[in-house]
PDB file of C-alpha atoms in Angstrom:
ATOM      1  CA  UNK A 291     -50.174  96.128 -79.695  1.00  0.00           C
ATOM      2  CA  UNK A 292     -53.560  95.933 -77.934  1.00  0.00           C
ATOM      3  CA  UNK A 293     -54.604  99.674 -76.949  1.00  0.00           C
ATOM      4  CA  UNK A 294     -57.448 101.269 -75.544  1.00  0.00           C
ATOM      5  CA  UNK A 295     -58.815 105.069 -76.455  1.00  0.00           C
ATOM      6  CA  UNK A 296     -61.049 107.493 -74.176  1.00  0.00           C
ATOM      7  CA  UNK A 297     -61.652 110.355 -76.620  1.00  0.00           C
ATOM      8  CA  UNK A 298     -63.288 112.662 -74.146  1.00  0.00           C
ATOM      9  CA  UNK A 299     -61.093 114.028 -71.479  1.00  0.00           C
ATOM     10  CA  UNK A 300     -64.356 115.224 -69.501  1.00  0.00           C
ATOM     11  CA  UNK A 301     -68.280 114.826 -69.794  1.00  0.00           C
ATOM     12  CA  UNK A 302     -70.586 116.866 -68.417  1.00  0.00           C
ATOM     13  CA  UNK A 303     -74.537 115.732 -68.193  1.00  0.00           C
ATOM     14  CA  UNK A 304     -77.198 117.280 -66.364  1.00  0.00           C
ATOM     15  CA  UNK A 305     -78.939 115.342 -63.641  1.00  0.00           C
ATOM     16  CA  UNK A 306     -81.469 112.931 -64.683  1.00  0.00           C
ATOM     17  CA  UNK A 307     -80.265 113.302 -68.358  1.00  0.00           C
ATOM     18  CA  UNK A 308     -78.494 110.063 -70.106  1.00  0.00           C
ATOM     19  CA  UNK A 309     -74.814 109.487 -70.305  1.00  0.00           C
ATOM     20  CA  UNK A 310     -72.597 108.110 -72.508  1.00  0.00           C
ATOM     21  CA  UNK A 311     -68.622 108.015 -72.089  1.00  0.00           C
ATOM     22  CA  UNK A 312     -66.749 106.661 -75.094  1.00  0.00           C
ATOM     23  CA  UNK A 313     -64.001 103.691 -75.531  1.00  0.00           C
ATOM     24  CA  UNK A 314     -62.573 102.379 -78.384  1.00  0.00           C
ATOM     25  CA  UNK A 315     -59.925  99.738 -78.491  1.00  0.00           C
ATOM     26  CA  UNK A 316     -57.690  97.807 -80.622  1.00  0.00           C
ATOM     27  CA  UNK A 317     -57.110  94.131 -80.039  1.00  0.00           C
ATOM     28  CA  UNK A 318     -55.943  90.879 -81.756  1.00  0.00           C
ATOM     29  CA  UNK A 319     -58.775  88.227 -81.325  1.00  0.00           C
ATOM     30  CA  UNK A 320     -61.629  88.398 -79.355  1.00  0.00           C
ATOM     31  CA  UNK A 321     -61.218  91.277 -76.420  1.00  0.00           C
ATOM     32  CA  UNK A 322     -61.977  91.248 -73.007  1.00  0.00           C
ATOM     33  CA  UNK A 323     -63.355  94.416 -72.298  1.00  0.00           C
ATOM     34  CA  UNK A 324     -64.022  96.194 -68.645  1.00  0.00           C
ATOM     35  CA  UNK A 325     -65.531  99.242 -66.994  1.00  0.00           C
ATOM     36  CA  UNK A 326     -64.039 100.666 -63.537  1.00  0.00           C
ATOM     37  CA  UNK A 327     -64.993 103.796 -61.805  1.00  0.00           C
ATOM     38  CA  UNK A 328     -63.024 105.685 -59.420  1.00  0.00           C
ATOM     39  CA  UNK A 329     -63.691 108.139 -56.576  1.00  0.00           C
ATOM     40  CA  UNK A 330     -60.957 110.446 -55.258  1.00  0.00           C
ATOM     41  CA  UNK A 331     -58.258 108.884 -53.390  1.00  0.00           C
ATOM     42  CA  UNK A 332     -59.883 105.301 -53.703  1.00  0.00           C
ATOM     43  CA  UNK A 333     -59.261 102.176 -55.662  1.00  0.00           C
ATOM     44  CA  UNK A 334     -61.182 101.171 -58.914  1.00  0.00           C
ATOM     45  CA  UNK A 335     -64.565  99.876 -58.721  1.00  0.00           C
ATOM     46  CA  UNK A 336     -65.822  97.107 -61.112  1.00  0.00           C
ATOM     47  CA  UNK A 337     -68.850  97.920 -63.048  1.00  0.00           C
ATOM     48  CA  UNK A 338     -68.982  95.678 -66.114  1.00  0.00           C
ATOM     49  CA  UNK A 339     -67.259  93.569 -68.339  1.00  0.00           C
ATOM     50  CA  UNK A 340     -67.666  91.885 -71.829  1.00  0.00           C
ATOM     51  CA  UNK A 341     -66.005  88.754 -72.628  1.00  0.00           C
ATOM     52  CA  UNK A 342     -68.658  86.949 -74.771  1.00  0.00           C
ATOM     53  CA  UNK A 343     -72.203  86.583 -75.681  1.00  0.00           C
ATOM     54  CA  UNK A 344     -74.953  89.671 -75.821  1.00  0.00           C
ATOM     55  CA  UNK A 345     -73.587  93.071 -77.054  1.00  0.00           C
ATOM     56  CA  UNK A 346     -75.399  94.562 -74.213  1.00  0.00           C
ATOM     57  CA  UNK A 347     -73.735  94.309 -70.962  1.00  0.00           C
ATOM     58  CA  UNK A 348     -75.684  95.515 -67.770  1.00  0.00           C
ATOM     59  CA  UNK A 349     -73.645  96.071 -64.821  1.00  0.00           C
ATOM     60  CA  UNK A 350     -73.366  98.191 -61.383  1.00  0.00           C
ATOM     61  CA  UNK A 351     -75.496 100.993 -60.167  1.00  0.00           C
ATOM     62  CA  UNK A 352     -77.292 101.072 -63.128  1.00  0.00           C
ATOM     63  CA  UNK A 353     -74.859 101.158 -65.939  1.00  0.00           C
ATOM     64  CA  UNK A 354     -74.656  99.662 -69.467  1.00  0.00           C
ATOM     65  CA  UNK A 355     -72.288  98.957 -71.728  1.00  0.00           C
ATOM     66  CA  UNK A 356     -72.863  98.004 -75.706  1.00  0.00           C
ATOM     67  CA  UNK A 357     -70.105  96.021 -77.458  1.00  0.00           C
ATOM     68  CA  UNK A 358     -69.845  96.865 -81.208  1.00  0.00           C
ATOM     69  CA  UNK A 359     -67.257  94.493 -82.836  1.00  0.00           C
ATOM     70  CA  UNK A 360     -67.714  96.295 -86.322  1.00  0.00           C
ATOM     71  CA  UNK A 361     -66.602  99.898 -84.678  1.00  0.00           C
ATOM     72  CA  UNK A 362     -64.223  98.509 -82.036  1.00  0.00           C
ATOM     73  CA  UNK A 363     -66.250 100.357 -79.653  1.00  0.00           C
ATOM     74  CA  UNK A 364     -67.273  99.641 -75.728  1.00  0.00           C
ATOM     75  CA  UNK A 365     -69.140 102.757 -74.837  1.00  0.00           C
ATOM     76  CA  UNK A 366     -70.407 102.913 -71.204  1.00  0.00           C
ATOM     77  CA  UNK A 367     -73.889 104.206 -70.837  1.00  0.00           C
ATOM     78  CA  UNK A 368     -76.698 105.294 -68.253  1.00  0.00           C
ATOM     79  CA  UNK A 369     -80.199 106.107 -68.960  1.00  0.00           C
ATOM     80  CA  UNK A 370     -80.514 108.834 -65.972  1.00  0.00           C
ATOM     81  CA  UNK A 371     -77.195 110.037 -64.726  1.00  0.00           C
ATOM     82  CA  UNK A 372     -77.134 110.728 -60.456  1.00  0.00           C
ATOM     83  CA  UNK A 373     -74.927 113.433 -59.311  1.00  0.00           C
ATOM     84  CA  UNK A 374     -73.135 110.806 -57.582  1.00  0.00           C
ATOM     85  CA  UNK A 375     -71.977 109.307 -60.516  1.00  0.00           C
ATOM     86  CA  UNK A 376     -69.665 112.090 -60.579  1.00  0.00           C
ATOM     87  CA  UNK A 377     -66.016 110.288 -60.772  1.00  0.00           C
ATOM     88  CA  UNK A 378     -63.283 109.238 -62.989  1.00  0.00           C
ATOM     89  CA  UNK A 379     -64.233 106.351 -65.338  1.00  0.00           C
ATOM     90  CA  UNK A 380     -61.552 103.974 -67.001  1.00  0.00           C
ATOM     91  CA  UNK A 381     -62.162 101.324 -69.932  1.00  0.00           C
ATOM     92  CA  UNK A 382     -59.915  98.647 -69.986  1.00  0.00           C
ATOM     93  CA  UNK A 383     -58.860  95.619 -71.995  1.00  0.00           C
ATOM     94  CA  UNK A 384     -56.829  92.571 -71.381  1.00  0.00           C
ATOM     95  CA  UNK A 385     -53.661  92.236 -72.669  1.00  0.00           C
ATOM     96  CA  UNK A 386     -53.015  88.865 -74.309  1.00  0.00           C
ATOM     97  CA  UNK A 387     -50.178  89.489 -76.834  1.00  0.00           C
ATOM     98  CA  UNK A 388     -47.528  89.918 -73.917  1.00  0.00           C
ATOM     99  CA  UNK A 389     -48.080  86.196 -72.793  1.00  0.00           C
ATOM    100  CA  UNK A 390     -49.563  87.722 -69.682  1.00  0.00           C
ATOM    101  CA  UNK A 391     -53.064  86.553 -68.735  1.00  0.00           C
ATOM    102  CA  UNK A 392     -53.521  88.919 -65.807  1.00  0.00           C
ATOM    103  CA  UNK A 393     -52.841  92.246 -67.505  1.00  0.00           C
ATOM    104  CA  UNK A 394     -54.975  95.261 -68.117  1.00  0.00           C
ATOM    105  CA  UNK A 395     -54.544  98.022 -70.579  1.00  0.00           C
ATOM    106  CA  UNK A 396     -56.064 101.295 -69.764  1.00  0.00           C
ATOM    107  CA  UNK A 397     -57.643 103.811 -71.485  1.00  0.00           C
ATOM    108  CA  UNK A 398     -56.571 107.443 -69.964  1.00  0.00           C
ATOM    109  CA  UNK A 399     -59.847 107.669 -68.023  1.00  0.00           C
ATOM    110  CA  UNK A 400     -62.867 110.284 -68.438  1.00  0.00           C
ATOM    111  CA  UNK A 401     -63.939 112.415 -65.785  1.00  0.00           C
ATOM    112  CA  UNK A 402     -67.538 112.570 -65.617  1.00  0.00           C
ATOM    113  CA  UNK A 403     -69.422 115.341 -63.799  1.00  0.00           C
ATOM    114  CA  UNK A 404     -72.935 115.502 -63.294  1.00  0.00           C
ATOM    115  CA  UNK A 405     -74.705 118.970 -62.621  1.00  0.00           C
ATOM    116  CA  UNK A 406     -78.097 119.622 -60.389  1.00  0.00           C
TER     117      UNK A 406
ATOM    118  CA  UNK B  57     -66.239  87.653 -48.681  1.00  0.00           C
ATOM    119  CA  UNK B  58     -63.236  89.989 -48.135  1.00  0.00           C
ATOM    120  CA  UNK B  59     -61.923  92.376 -50.826  1.00  0.00           C
ATOM    121  CA  UNK B  60     -58.317  93.090 -51.581  1.00  0.00           C
ATOM    122  CA  UNK B  61     -56.331  94.526 -48.979  1.00  0.00           C
ATOM    123  CA  UNK B  62     -53.650  97.058 -49.364  1.00  0.00           C
ATOM    124  CA  UNK B  63     -51.344  98.318 -46.333  1.00  0.00           C
ATOM    125  CA  UNK B  64     -50.485 100.612 -45.646  1.00  0.00           C
ATOM    126  CA  UNK B  65     -52.961 103.477 -47.637  1.00  0.00           C
ATOM    127  CA  UNK B  66     -50.803 106.663 -47.041  1.00  0.00           C
ATOM    128  CA  UNK B  67     -46.815 106.452 -47.033  1.00  0.00           C
ATOM    129  CA  UNK B  68     -44.255 109.460 -46.970  1.00  0.00           C
ATOM    130  CA  UNK B  69     -40.765 108.789 -47.639  1.00  0.00           C
ATOM    131  CA  UNK B  70     -37.674 110.522 -48.775  1.00  0.00           C
ATOM    132  CA  UNK B  71     -35.551 110.254 -51.784  1.00  0.00           C
ATOM    133  CA  UNK B  72     -32.989 107.708 -51.592  1.00  0.00           C
ATOM    134  CA  UNK B  73     -35.292 105.591 -48.969  1.00  0.00           C
ATOM    135  CA  UNK B  74     -36.809 102.187 -50.118  1.00  0.00           C
ATOM    136  CA  UNK B  75     -40.420 101.054 -49.695  1.00  0.00           C
ATOM    137  CA  UNK B  76     -42.434  98.030 -49.083  1.00  0.00           C
ATOM    138  CA  UNK B  77     -46.101  97.782 -49.965  1.00  0.00           C
ATOM    139  CA  UNK B  78     -48.348  94.692 -49.425  1.00  0.00           C
ATOM    140  CA  UNK B  79     -51.476  93.550 -50.913  1.00  0.00           C
ATOM    141  CA  UNK B  80     -53.561  90.462 -49.823  1.00  0.00           C
ATOM    142  CA  UNK B  81     -56.060  88.973 -52.520  1.00  0.00           C
ATOM    143  CA  UNK B  82     -59.344  87.619 -52.158  1.00  0.00           C
ATOM    144  CA  UNK B  83     -59.018  84.411 -50.917  1.00  0.00           C
ATOM    145  CA  UNK B  84     -58.931  81.860 -53.598  1.00  0.00           C
ATOM    146  CA  UNK B  85     -57.123  84.107 -56.139  1.00  0.00           C
ATOM    147  CA  UNK B  86     -53.758  83.467 -56.863  1.00  0.00           C
ATOM    148  CA  UNK B  87     -52.754  86.011 -59.509  1.00  0.00           C
ATOM    149  CA  UNK B  88     -51.696  89.357 -58.064  1.00  0.00           C
ATOM    150  CA  UNK B  89     -51.335  92.413 -60.283  1.00  0.00           C
ATOM    151  CA  UNK B  90     -49.672  95.928 -59.407  1.00  0.00           C
ATOM    152  CA  UNK B  91     -50.324  98.989 -61.170  1.00  0.00           C
ATOM    153  CA  UNK B  92     -48.934 102.505 -60.758  1.00  0.00           C
ATOM    154  CA  UNK B  93     -51.459 105.578 -61.170  1.00  0.00           C
ATOM    155  CA  UNK B  94     -50.031 109.131 -61.804  1.00  0.00           C
ATOM    156  CA  UNK B  95     -51.672 112.037 -63.252  1.00  0.00           C
ATOM    157  CA  UNK B  96     -49.142 112.383 -66.235  1.00  0.00           C
ATOM    158  CA  UNK B  97     -48.800 108.702 -66.971  1.00  0.00           C
ATOM    159  CA  UNK B  98     -52.171 107.309 -66.062  1.00  0.00           C
ATOM    160  CA  UNK B  99     -52.628 103.623 -64.781  1.00  0.00           C
ATOM    161  CA  UNK B 100     -49.359 101.633 -66.089  1.00  0.00           C
ATOM    162  CA  UNK B 101     -48.627  98.144 -65.619  1.00  0.00           C
ATOM    163  CA  UNK B 102     -46.005  97.053 -62.895  1.00  0.00           C
ATOM    164  CA  UNK B 103     -46.096  93.308 -62.651  1.00  0.00           C
ATOM    165  CA  UNK B 104     -48.075  90.409 -62.035  1.00  0.00           C
ATOM    166  CA  UNK B 105     -47.446  87.182 -59.975  1.00  0.00           C
ATOM    167  CA  UNK B 106     -49.287  83.857 -60.057  1.00  0.00           C
ATOM    168  CA  UNK B 107     -48.327  80.871 -57.405  1.00  0.00           C
ATOM    169  CA  UNK B 108     -45.371  82.739 -56.307  1.00  0.00           C
ATOM    170  CA  UNK B 109     -43.713  83.313 -59.967  1.00  0.00           C
ATOM    171  CA  UNK B 110     -43.540  86.576 -61.920  1.00  0.00           C
ATOM    172  CA  UNK B 111     -45.421  86.069 -64.686  1.00  0.00           C
ATOM    173  CA  UNK B 112     -45.367  89.557 -66.707  1.00  0.00           C
ATOM    174  CA  UNK B 113     -43.587  92.763 -66.298  1.00  0.00           C
ATOM    175  CA  UNK B 114     -43.836  96.355 -67.289  1.00  0.00           C
ATOM    176  CA  UNK B 115     -41.617  98.640 -68.727  1.00  0.00           C
ATOM    177  CA  UNK B 116     -40.371  99.911 -64.955  1.00  0.00           C
ATOM    178  CA  UNK B 117     -36.761 100.280 -63.902  1.00  0.00           C
ATOM    179  CA  UNK B 118     -35.273  97.352 -61.639  1.00  0.00           C
ATOM    180  CA  UNK B 119     -35.761  99.683 -58.749  1.00  0.00           C
ATOM    181  CA  UNK B 120     -39.101  98.328 -58.818  1.00  0.00           C
ATOM    182  CA  UNK B 121     -39.433  94.711 -57.775  1.00  0.00           C
ATOM    183  CA  UNK B 122     -42.181  92.499 -56.226  1.00  0.00           C
ATOM    184  CA  UNK B 123     -42.908  88.863 -55.063  1.00  0.00           C
ATOM    185  CA  UNK B 124     -45.882  86.709 -53.735  1.00  0.00           C
ATOM    186  CA  UNK B 125     -46.047  84.286 -51.096  1.00  0.00           C
ATOM    187  CA  UNK B 126     -47.534  80.918 -50.875  1.00  0.00           C
ATOM    188  CA  UNK B 127     -50.386  82.182 -49.368  1.00  0.00           C
ATOM    189  CA  UNK B 128     -50.918  84.487 -52.505  1.00  0.00           C
ATOM    190  CA  UNK B 129     -50.194  87.699 -50.427  1.00  0.00           C
ATOM    191  CA  UNK B 130     -47.894  89.716 -52.381  1.00  0.00           C
ATOM    192  CA  UNK B 131     -45.260  92.678 -51.736  1.00  0.00           C
ATOM    193  CA  UNK B 132     -43.653  95.427 -53.859  1.00  0.00           C
ATOM    194  CA  UNK B 133     -40.757  97.110 -52.919  1.00  0.00           C
ATOM    195  CA  UNK B 134     -39.382 100.378 -54.555  1.00  0.00           C
ATOM    196  CA  UNK B 135     -35.759 101.023 -53.713  1.00  0.00           C
ATOM    197  CA  UNK B 136     -33.888 104.447 -53.882  1.00  0.00           C
ATOM    198  CA  UNK B 137     -36.821 106.413 -54.350  1.00  0.00           C
ATOM    199  CA  UNK B 138     -36.913 109.046 -56.531  1.00  0.00           C
ATOM    200  CA  UNK B 139     -39.651 112.008 -56.587  1.00  0.00           C
ATOM    201  CA  UNK B 140     -41.311 110.589 -59.575  1.00  0.00           C
ATOM    202  CA  UNK B 141     -42.188 107.615 -57.667  1.00  0.00           C
ATOM    203  CA  UNK B 142     -44.875 109.649 -56.028  1.00  0.00           C
ATOM    204  CA  UNK B 143     -48.385 107.845 -57.169  1.00  0.00           C
ATOM    205  CA  UNK B 144     -51.139 105.601 -56.272  1.00  0.00           C
ATOM    206  CA  UNK B 145     -50.092 102.198 -56.169  1.00  0.00           C
ATOM    207  CA  UNK B 146     -53.106  99.693 -56.843  1.00  0.00           C
ATOM    208  CA  UNK B 147     -52.974  96.110 -56.733  1.00  0.00           C
ATOM    209  CA  UNK B 148     -55.546  93.626 -58.347  1.00  0.00           C
ATOM    210  CA  UNK B 149     -56.312  90.208 -57.878  1.00  0.00           C
ATOM    211  CA  UNK B 150     -57.715  87.603 -60.197  1.00  0.00           C
ATOM    212  CA  UNK B 151     -58.910  84.068 -60.293  1.00  0.00           C
ATOM    213  CA  UNK B 152     -58.687  83.058 -64.097  1.00  0.00           C
ATOM    214  CA  UNK B 153     -58.314  86.393 -65.965  1.00  0.00           C
ATOM    215  CA  UNK B 154     -61.947  87.329 -66.497  1.00  0.00           C
ATOM    216  CA  UNK B 155     -62.470  89.857 -63.575  1.00  0.00           C
ATOM    217  CA  UNK B 156     -59.970  92.042 -61.676  1.00  0.00           C
ATOM    218  CA  UNK B 157     -60.784  92.949 -58.007  1.00  0.00           C
ATOM    219  CA  UNK B 158     -58.726  96.349 -56.984  1.00  0.00           C
ATOM    220  CA  UNK B 159     -57.708  97.298 -53.659  1.00  0.00           C
ATOM    221  CA  UNK B 160     -57.832 100.594 -52.409  1.00  0.00           C
ATOM    222  CA  UNK B 161     -54.519 101.506 -52.834  1.00  0.00           C
ATOM    223  CA  UNK B 162     -51.449 102.815 -51.313  1.00  0.00           C
ATOM    224  CA  UNK B 163     -50.602 106.427 -51.879  1.00  0.00           C
ATOM    225  CA  UNK B 164     -46.915 107.009 -51.819  1.00  0.00           C
ATOM    226  CA  UNK B 165     -45.440 110.403 -51.510  1.00  0.00           C
ATOM    227  CA  UNK B 166     -41.560 110.930 -52.109  1.00  0.00           C
ATOM    228  CA  UNK B 167     -40.124 113.998 -50.395  1.00  0.00           C
TER     229      UNK B 167
END
């Protein structure tokens, strides 16, 4: 079965420092990977995705992610964190095994706290 | 272009009642999927509709059902509400399974 793991419940970083939010996955075949961000009492906002191509994917709000097939990881990064980046971040993989093309499997989420 | 619209934003219902939530996808998107988000279980897939047909279903009891109309708008229904059904319900629309746009969600509270 396909799965996604976000090993950190919370990540704390000082404003201006680089940030990394970790994600590892387990899939059969080529993965479709996504990162979403959620602010309190809001839906999920799309940040970036990897389907094919360059391993370094650039997304919204200065975020990027690196796809590493050998380590089955898709870590989210940003060179310089902002206090406004504080939110809940979800990594997701598209599930193909179940036969449905449009089902996402989400990690448990990582809360990012950026301190002034 | 307009995003995914979910209505209502907030609902308070009593145990045993039923509730219907609505989702209007991005124009041209034929796939609508629903997710339940709770603090304990995280984000869990409910079901997906494509061209008015349920194409995939998650591991939820039969009290949870849905449908999709010819204009791709979707509704989900929960009957005989339980306290544990309190959650944020999110829908996502997709064009070809390579991108998923989520609505702002409906916050359901069962009392």
